[in-house]
Amino acid sequence: MTSAVPPPRTEAPAESREQRSSRRSIAAALLLGAVGAALALLASRQEWAHGTASVAGGSLPLSATGGDVTGVPAALAIVGLAALVAVFAVRRTGRVLVSLLLTLSGAGTIAAALLGAGDRAALDEKAATASGDAAATIGELSHTGWPYAAAAAGVLLLLAGLLALTYGRGWPAMSSRYERDGSPRPRKARRAPDPERPEEMWKALDRGEDPTRET
């Protein structure tokens, strides 16, 4: 006779404070790094400055994108995104170095964006090209807010790097079961052919042997 009382339920062990902190820091670093890299790439494609150039007695409107002013934010965004992914592929000293690279990518993005916020060299070059006068400069110069958006993207990358430097030692790494070491793998022993198998009998006939003869 079976008992109608259900078996006791086993509760999962409670998550420790360190595990919760590690999980939250990973989520925050991934979010900050991904958003920062995407924002930096987006800002680099937008218009950072515009003005007019004097051409043949008239004026020609010109504009410069973030990529025209400086290619540093876009390049560092890609480096930072790659470093964010690589954090989970390395351990110990390698993780610290990659986290430091992510932090420096954010700091470099901030510096390049703030320097480009007041830049006029890109538009002066376009004005000289449009007018045919190497000494021509841009007039009525004004800047947009996109350089500061790129700087904000650098702040996000910087925060992601600081989180990796602070909490990265407790983050999990990729499983090492797919990593091959340098030791040779043992070869599987070859099984002796079964003379009773049809394909082995045909092979024996091809060699001119009598498969029905007992050895």
C-alpha positions as protocol buffer text, in pm:
chain_id: "A"
residue {
  index: 1
  type: MET
  ca { x: 0 y: 0 z: 0 }
}
residue {
  index: 2
  type: THR
  ca { x: 147 y: 330 z: -111 }
}
residue {
  index: 3
  type: SER
  ca { x: 146 y: 637 z: 109 }
}
residue {
  index: 4
  type: ALA
  ca { x: -56 y: 940 z: -1 }
}
residue {
  index: 5
  type: VAL
  ca { x: 185 y: 1177 z: 169 }
}
residue {
  index: 6
  type: PRO
  ca { x: 398 y: 1355 z: -96 }
}
residue {
  index: 7
  type: PRO
  ca { x: 775 y: 1338 z: -55 }
}
residue {
  index: 8
  type: PRO
  ca { x: 937 y: 1642 z: 106 }
}
residue {
  index: 9
  type: ARG
  ca { x: 1045 y: 1912 z: -140 }
}
residue {
  index: 10
  type: THR
  ca { x: 1412 y: 1989 z: -153 }
}
residue {
  index: 11
  type: GLU
  ca { x: 1476 y: 2361 z: -169 }
}
residue {
  index: 12
  type: ALA
  ca { x: 1762 y: 2499 z: -375 }
}
residue {
  index: 13
  type: PRO
  ca { x: 2043 y: 2654 z: -171 }
}
residue {
  index: 14
  type: ALA
  ca { x: 2003 y: 3027 z: -119 }
}
residue {
  index: 15
  type: GLU
  ca { x: 2218 y: 3252 z: -336 }
}
residue {
  index: 16
  type: SER
  ca { x: 2500 y: 3412 z: -143 }
}
residue {
  index: 17
  type: ARG
  ca { x: 2566 y: 3783 z: -131 }
}
residue {
  index: 18
  type: GLU
  ca { x: 2886 y: 3739 z: -334 }
}
residue {
  index: 19
  type: GLN
  ca { x: 2700 y: 3551 z: -606 }
}
residue {
  index: 20
  type: ARG
  ca { x: 2431 y: 3817 z: -628 }
}
residue {
  index: 21
  type: SER
  ca { x: 2692 y: 4092 z: -641 }
}
residue {
  index: 22
  type: SER
  ca { x: 2886 y: 3907 z: -912 }
}
residue {
  index: 23
  type: ARG
  ca { x: 2574 y: 3849 z: -1120 }
}
residue {
  index: 24
  type: ARG
  ca { x: 2465 y: 4213 z: -1095 }
}
residue {
  index: 25
  type: SER
  ca { x: 2810 y: 4347 z: -1180 }
}
residue {
  index: 26
  type: ILE
  ca { x: 2829 y: 4123 z: -1487 }
}
residue {
  index: 27
  type: ALA
  ca { x: 2489 y: 4242 z: -1609 }
}
residue {
  index: 28
  type: ALA
  ca { x: 2579 y: 4606 z: -1545 }
}
residue {
  index: 29
  type: ALA
  ca { x: 2916 y: 4580 z: -1720 }
}
residue {
  index: 30
  type: LEU
  ca { x: 2766 y: 4408 z: -2024 }
}
residue {
  index: 31
  type: LEU
  ca { x: 2486 y: 4663 z: -2049 }
}
residue {
  index: 32
  type: LEU
  ca { x: 2712 y: 4966 z: -2001 }
}
residue {
  index: 33
  type: GLY
  ca { x: 2975 y: 4836 z: -2242 }
}
residue {
  index: 34
  type: ALA
  ca { x: 2732 y: 4739 z: -2517 }
}
residue {
  index: 35
  type: VAL
  ca { x: 2533 y: 5064 z: -2495 }
}
residue {
  index: 36
  type: GLY
  ca { x: 2852 y: 5271 z: -2476 }
}
residue {
  index: 37
  type: ALA
  ca { x: 3006 y: 5107 z: -2782 }
}
residue {
  index: 38
  type: ALA
  ca { x: 2684 y: 5137 z: -2983 }
}
residue {
  index: 39
  type: LEU
  ca { x: 2640 y: 5503 z: -2886 }
}
residue {
  index: 40
  type: ALA
  ca { x: 3000 y: 5587 z: -2976 }
}
residue {
  index: 41
  type: LEU
  ca { x: 2962 y: 5427 z: -3319 }
}
residue {
  index: 42
  type: LEU
  ca { x: 2631 y: 5606 z: -3375 }
}
residue {
  index: 43
  type: ALA
  ca { x: 2767 y: 5944 z: -3267 }
}
residue {
  index: 44
  type: SER
  ca { x: 3067 y: 5907 z: -3498 }
}
residue {
  index: 45
  type: ARG
  ca { x: 2832 y: 5891 z: -3798 }
}
residue {
  index: 46
  type: GLN
  ca { x: 2638 y: 6203 z: -3705 }
}
residue {
  index: 47
  type: GLU
  ca { x: 2704 y: 6569 z: -3784 }
}
residue {
  index: 48
  type: TRP
  ca { x: 2937 y: 6733 z: -3533 }
}
residue {
  index: 49
  type: ALA
  ca { x: 2986 y: 7075 z: -3693 }
}
residue {
  index: 50
  type: HIS
  ca { x: 2856 y: 7285 z: -3981 }
}
residue {
  index: 51
  type: GLY
  ca { x: 2931 y: 7621 z: -4138 }
}
residue {
  index: 52
  type: THR
  ca { x: 2963 y: 7803 z: -4470 }
}
residue {
  index: 53
  type: ALA
  ca { x: 3246 y: 7850 z: -4714 }
}
residue {
  index: 54
  type: SER
  ca { x: 3284 y: 8146 z: -4955 }
}
residue {
  index: 55
  type: VAL
  ca { x: 3281 y: 8014 z: -5311 }
}
residue {
  index: 56
  type: ALA
  ca { x: 3273 y: 8239 z: -5623 }
}
residue {
  index: 57
  type: GLY
  ca { x: 3111 y: 8529 z: -5442 }
}
residue {
  index: 58
  type: GLY
  ca { x: 2853 y: 8305 z: -5274 }
}
residue {
  index: 59
  type: SER
  ca { x: 2837 y: 8082 z: -4972 }
}
residue {
  index: 60
  type: LEU
  ca { x: 2838 y: 7702 z: -4966 }
}
residue {
  index: 61
  type: PRO
  ca { x: 2706 y: 7517 z: -4658 }
}
residue {
  index: 62
  type: LEU
  ca { x: 2940 y: 7247 z: -4534 }
}
residue {
  index: 63
  type: SER
  ca { x: 2918 y: 6994 z: -4253 }
}
residue {
  index: 64
  type: ALA
  ca { x: 3151 y: 6748 z: -4085 }
}
residue {
  index: 65
  type: THR
  ca { x: 3059 y: 6419 z: -3921 }
}
residue {
  index: 66
  type: GLY
  ca { x: 3231 y: 6271 z: -3622 }
}
residue {
  index: 67
  type: GLY
  ca { x: 3432 y: 6048 z: -3854 }
}
residue {
  index: 68
  type: ASP
  ca { x: 3555 y: 6357 z: -4042 }
}
residue {
  index: 69
  type: VAL
  ca { x: 3667 y: 6522 z: -3719 }
}
residue {
  index: 70
  type: THR
  ca { x: 3826 y: 6220 z: -3548 }
}
residue {
  index: 71
  type: GLY
  ca { x: 3811 y: 5846 z: -3597 }
}
residue {
  index: 72
  type: VAL
  ca { x: 3926 y: 5773 z: -3241 }
}
residue {
  index: 73
  type: PRO
  ca { x: 3584 y: 5724 z: -3073 }
}
residue {
  index: 74
  type: ALA
  ca { x: 3466 y: 5471 z: -3330 }
}
residue {
  index: 75
  type: ALA
  ca { x: 3794 y: 5280 z: -3319 }
}
residue {
  index: 76
  type: LEU
  ca { x: 3803 y: 5271 z: -2940 }
}
residue {
  index: 77
  type: ALA
  ca { x: 3439 y: 5163 z: -2928 }
}
residue {
  index: 78
  type: ILE
  ca { x: 3529 y: 4853 z: -3129 }
}
residue {
  index: 79
  type: VAL
  ca { x: 3834 y: 4790 z: -2911 }
}
residue {
  index: 80
  type: GLY
  ca { x: 3626 y: 4830 z: -2596 }
}
residue {
  index: 81
  type: LEU
  ca { x: 3355 y: 4596 z: -2720 }
}
residue {
  index: 82
  type: ALA
  ca { x: 3615 y: 4333 z: -2808 }
}
residue {
  index: 83
  type: ALA
  ca { x: 3776 y: 4375 z: -2464 }
}
residue {
  index: 84
  type: LEU
  ca { x: 3437 y: 4336 z: -2294 }
}
residue {
  index: 85
  type: VAL
  ca { x: 3387 y: 4000 z: -2466 }
}
residue {
  index: 86
  type: ALA
  ca { x: 3746 y: 3893 z: -2401 }
}
residue {
  index: 87
  type: VAL
  ca { x: 3704 y: 3949 z: -2026 }
}
residue {
  index: 88
  type: PHE
  ca { x: 3512 y: 3621 z: -2005 }
}
residue {
  index: 89
  type: ALA
  ca { x: 3766 y: 3431 z: -2215 }
}
residue {
  index: 90
  type: VAL
  ca { x: 4073 y: 3494 z: -1997 }
}
residue {
  index: 91
  type: ARG
  ca { x: 4161 y: 3449 z: -1632 }
}
residue {
  index: 92
  type: ARG
  ca { x: 4373 y: 3606 z: -1360 }
}
residue {
  index: 93
  type: THR
  ca { x: 4632 y: 3850 z: -1501 }
}
residue {
  index: 94
  type: GLY
  ca { x: 4486 y: 3834 z: -1850 }
}
residue {
  index: 95
  type: ARG
  ca { x: 4148 y: 3942 z: -1719 }
}
residue {
  index: 96
  type: VAL
  ca { x: 4302 y: 4237 z: -1535 }
}
residue {
  index: 97
  type: LEU
  ca { x: 4486 y: 4348 z: -1850 }
}
residue {
  index: 98
  type: VAL
  ca { x: 4175 y: 4319 z: -2067 }
}
residue {
  index: 99
  type: SER
  ca { x: 3969 y: 4509 z: -1809 }
}
residue {
  index: 100
  type: LEU
  ca { x: 4233 y: 4781 z: -1806 }
}
residue {
  index: 101
  type: LEU
  ca { x: 4215 y: 4799 z: -2187 }
}
residue {
  index: 102
  type: LEU
  ca { x: 3838 y: 4844 z: -2164 }
}
residue {
  index: 103
  type: THR
  ca { x: 3883 y: 5123 z: -1908 }
}
residue {
  index: 104
  type: LEU
  ca { x: 4142 y: 5300 z: -2122 }
}
residue {
  index: 105
  type: SER
  ca { x: 3914 y: 5271 z: -2426 }
}
residue {
  index: 106
  type: GLY
  ca { x: 3647 y: 5460 z: -2237 }
}
residue {
  index: 107
  type: ALA
  ca { x: 3889 y: 5728 z: -2117 }
}
residue {
  index: 108
  type: GLY
  ca { x: 4030 y: 5772 z: -2468 }
}
residue {
  index: 109
  type: THR
  ca { x: 3682 y: 5805 z: -2615 }
}
residue {
  index: 110
  type: ILE
  ca { x: 3596 y: 6080 z: -2366 }
}
residue {
  index: 111
  type: ALA
  ca { x: 3915 y: 6273 z: -2440 }
}
residue {
  index: 112
  type: ALA
  ca { x: 3882 y: 6245 z: -2819 }
}
residue {
  index: 113
  type: ALA
  ca { x: 3516 y: 6347 z: -2816 }
}
residue {
  index: 114
  type: LEU
  ca { x: 3573 y: 6654 z: -2597 }
}
residue {
  index: 115
  type: LEU
  ca { x: 3868 y: 6765 z: -2810 }
}
residue {
  index: 116
  type: GLY
  ca { x: 3656 y: 6723 z: -3124 }
}
residue {
  index: 117
  type: ALA
  ca { x: 3366 y: 6922 z: -2979 }
}
residue {
  index: 118
  type: GLY
  ca { x: 3538 y: 7252 z: -3069 }
}
residue {
  index: 119
  type: ASP
  ca { x: 3739 y: 7133 z: -3369 }
}
residue {
  index: 120
  type: ARG
  ca { x: 3726 y: 7333 z: -3693 }
}
residue {
  index: 121
  type: ALA
  ca { x: 4013 y: 7177 z: -3884 }
}
residue {
  index: 122
  type: ALA
  ca { x: 3789 y: 6929 z: -4069 }
}
residue {
  index: 123
  type: LEU
  ca { x: 3559 y: 7204 z: -4196 }
}
residue {
  index: 124
  type: ASP
  ca { x: 3852 y: 7434 z: -4282 }
}
residue {
  index: 125
  type: GLU
  ca { x: 3992 y: 7155 z: -4497 }
}
residue {
  index: 126
  type: LYS
  ca { x: 3657 y: 7113 z: -4671 }
}
residue {
  index: 127
  type: ALA
  ca { x: 3630 y: 7490 z: -4724 }
}
residue {
  index: 128
  type: ALA
  ca { x: 3977 y: 7499 z: -4883 }
}
residue {
  index: 129
  type: THR
  ca { x: 3885 y: 7211 z: -5112 }
}
residue {
  index: 130
  type: ALA
  ca { x: 3551 y: 7365 z: -5214 }
}
residue {
  index: 131
  type: SER
  ca { x: 3692 y: 7713 z: -5283 }
}
residue {
  index: 132
  type: GLY
  ca { x: 4020 y: 7605 z: -5438 }
}
residue {
  index: 133
  type: ASP
  ca { x: 4205 y: 7832 z: -5196 }
}
residue {
  index: 134
  type: ALA
  ca { x: 4435 y: 7657 z: -4951 }
}
residue {
  index: 135
  type: ALA
  ca { x: 4408 y: 7952 z: -4712 }
}
residue {
  index: 136
  type: ALA
  ca { x: 4027 y: 7953 z: -4704 }
}
residue {
  index: 137
  type: THR
  ca { x: 3855 y: 7887 z: -4373 }
}
residue {
  index: 138
  type: ILE
  ca { x: 3502 y: 7806 z: -4268 }
}
residue {
  index: 139
  type: GLY
  ca { x: 3262 y: 8079 z: -4162 }
}
residue {
  index: 140
  type: GLU
  ca { x: 2959 y: 8081 z: -3934 }
}
residue {
  index: 141
  type: LEU
  ca { x: 3091 y: 7775 z: -3758 }
}
residue {
  index: 142
  type: SER
  ca { x: 2864 y: 7597 z: -3510 }
}
residue {
  index: 143
  type: HIS
  ca { x: 2872 y: 7260 z: -3337 }
}
residue {
  index: 144
  type: THR
  ca { x: 2607 y: 7005 z: -3249 }
}
residue {
  index: 145
  type: GLY
  ca { x: 2563 y: 6800 z: -2935 }
}
residue {
  index: 146
  type: TRP
  ca { x: 2684 y: 6473 z: -3086 }
}
residue {
  index: 147
  type: PRO
  ca { x: 3044 y: 6512 z: -2962 }
}
residue {
  index: 148
  type: TYR
  ca { x: 2907 y: 6517 z: -2608 }
}
residue {
  index: 149
  type: ALA
  ca { x: 2701 y: 6207 z: -2684 }
}
residue {
  index: 150
  type: ALA
  ca { x: 3027 y: 6038 z: -2785 }
}
residue {
  index: 151
  type: ALA
  ca { x: 3182 y: 6156 z: -2459 }
}
residue {
  index: 152
  type: ALA
  ca { x: 2888 y: 6007 z: -2269 }
}
residue {
  index: 153
  type: ALA
  ca { x: 2949 y: 5680 z: -2456 }
}
residue {
  index: 154
  type: GLY
  ca { x: 3307 y: 5692 z: -2332 }
}
residue {
  index: 155
  type: VAL
  ca { x: 3181 y: 5733 z: -1977 }
}
residue {
  index: 156
  type: LEU
  ca { x: 2973 y: 5417 z: -2015 }
}
residue {
  index: 157
  type: LEU
  ca { x: 3274 y: 5223 z: -2146 }
}
residue {
  index: 158
  type: LEU
  ca { x: 3483 y: 5360 z: -1862 }
}
residue {
  index: 159
  type: LEU
  ca { x: 3229 y: 5246 z: -1603 }
}
residue {
  index: 160
  type: ALA
  ca { x: 3215 y: 4900 z: -1762 }
}
residue {
  index: 161
  type: GLY
  ca { x: 3594 y: 4879 z: -1736 }
}
residue {
  index: 162
  type: LEU
  ca { x: 3594 y: 4988 z: -1373 }
}
residue {
  index: 163
  type: LEU
  ca { x: 3334 y: 4724 z: -1291 }
}
residue {
  index: 164
  type: ALA
  ca { x: 3549 y: 4461 z: -1461 }
}
residue {
  index: 165
  type: LEU
  ca { x: 3856 y: 4575 z: -1268 }
}
residue {
  index: 166
  type: THR
  ca { x: 3669 y: 4575 z: -938 }
}
residue {
  index: 167
  type: TYR
  ca { x: 3457 y: 4260 z: -962 }
}
residue {
  index: 168
  type: GLY
  ca { x: 3613 y: 4074 z: -1256 }
}
residue {
  index: 169
  type: ARG
  ca { x: 3810 y: 3833 z: -1039 }
}
residue {
  index: 170
  type: GLY
  ca { x: 3486 y: 3672 z: -923 }
}
residue {
  index: 171
  type: TRP
  ca { x: 3325 y: 3650 z: -1265 }
}
residue {
  index: 172
  type: PRO
  ca { x: 3293 y: 3309 z: -1430 }
}
residue {
  index: 173
  type: ALA
  ca { x: 3507 y: 3226 z: -1732 }
}
residue {
  index: 174
  type: MET
  ca { x: 3437 y: 3024 z: -2042 }
}
residue {
  index: 175
  type: SER
  ca { x: 3442 y: 2650 z: -1985 }
}
residue {
  index: 176
  type: SER
  ca { x: 3783 y: 2495 z: -2035 }
}
residue {
  index: 177
  type: ARG
  ca { x: 3647 y: 2164 z: -2147 }
}
residue {
  index: 178
  type: TYR
  ca { x: 3669 y: 2278 z: -2509 }
}
residue {
  index: 179
  type: GLU
  ca { x: 4029 y: 2389 z: -2473 }
}
residue {
  index: 180
  type: ARG
  ca { x: 4286 y: 2143 z: -2611 }
}
residue {
  index: 181
  type: ASP
  ca { x: 4611 y: 2090 z: -2432 }
}
residue {
  index: 182
  type: GLY
  ca { x: 4938 y: 1997 z: -2596 }
}
residue {
  index: 183
  type: SER
  ca { x: 4938 y: 1631 z: -2487 }
}
residue {
  index: 184
  type: PRO
  ca { x: 4876 y: 1376 z: -2763 }
}
residue {
  index: 185
  type: ARG
  ca { x: 4545 y: 1200 z: -2754 }
}
residue {
  index: 186
  type: PRO
  ca { x: 4551 y: 821 z: -2727 }
}
residue {
  index: 187
  type: ARG
  ca { x: 4448 y: 646 z: -3043 }
}
residue {
  index: 188
  type: LYS
  ca { x: 4162 y: 405 z: -3035 }
}
residue {
  index: 189
  type: ALA
  ca { x: 4268 y: 45 z: -3076 }
}
residue {
  index: 190
  type: ARG
  ca { x: 4167 y: -99 z: -3411 }
}
residue {
  index: 191
  type: ARG
  ca { x: 3935 y: -390 z: -3387 }
}
residue {
  index: 192
  type: ALA
  ca { x: 4033 y: -704 z: -3574 }
}
residue {
  index: 193
  type: PRO
  ca { x: 3808 y: -768 z: -3879 }
}
residue {
  index: 194
  type: ASP
  ca { x: 3540 y: -1030 z: -3837 }
}
residue {
  index: 195
  type: PRO
  ca { x: 3591 y: -1292 z: -4114 }
}
residue {
  index: 196
  type: GLU
  ca { x: 3223 y: -1390 z: -4090 }
}
residue {
  index: 197
  type: ARG
  ca { x: 3105 y: -1047 z: -4204 }
}
residue {
  index: 198
  type: PRO
  ca { x: 2992 y: -1041 z: -4570 }
}
residue {
  index: 199
  type: GLU
  ca { x: 3216 y: -747 z: -4663 }
}
residue {
  index: 200
  type: GLU
  ca { x: 3520 y: -928 z: -4518 }
}
residue {
  index: 201
  type: MET
  ca { x: 3435 y: -1240 z: -4720 }
}
residue {
  index: 202
  type: TRP
  ca { x: 3419 y: -1035 z: -5042 }
}
residue {
  index: 203
  type: LYS
  ca { x: 3753 y: -875 z: -4959 }
}
residue {
  index: 204
  type: ALA
  ca { x: 3903 y: -1223 z: -4909 }
}
residue {
  index: 205
  type: LEU
  ca { x: 3769 y: -1334 z: -5249 }
}
residue {
  index: 206
  type: ASP
  ca { x: 3921 y: -1026 z: -5411 }
}
residue {
  index: 207
  type: ARG
  ca { x: 4257 y: -1125 z: -5263 }
}
residue {
  index: 208
  type: GLY
  ca { x: 4220 y: -1476 z: -5405 }
}
residue {
  index: 209
  type: GLU
  ca { x: 4161 y: -1639 z: -5068 }
}
residue {
  index: 210
  type: ASP
  ca { x: 3904 y: -1902 z: -4978 }
}
residue {
  index: 211
  type: PRO
  ca { x: 3691 y: -1753 z: -4697 }
}
residue {
  index: 212
  type: THR
  ca { x: 3532 y: -2090 z: -4621 }
}
residue {
  index: 213
  type: ARG
  ca { x: 3867 y: -2253 z: -4544 }
}
residue {
  index: 214
  type: GLU
  ca { x: 3933 y: -2288 z: -4175 }
}
residue {
  index: 215
  type: THR
  ca { x: 4269 y: -2163 z: -4054 }
}
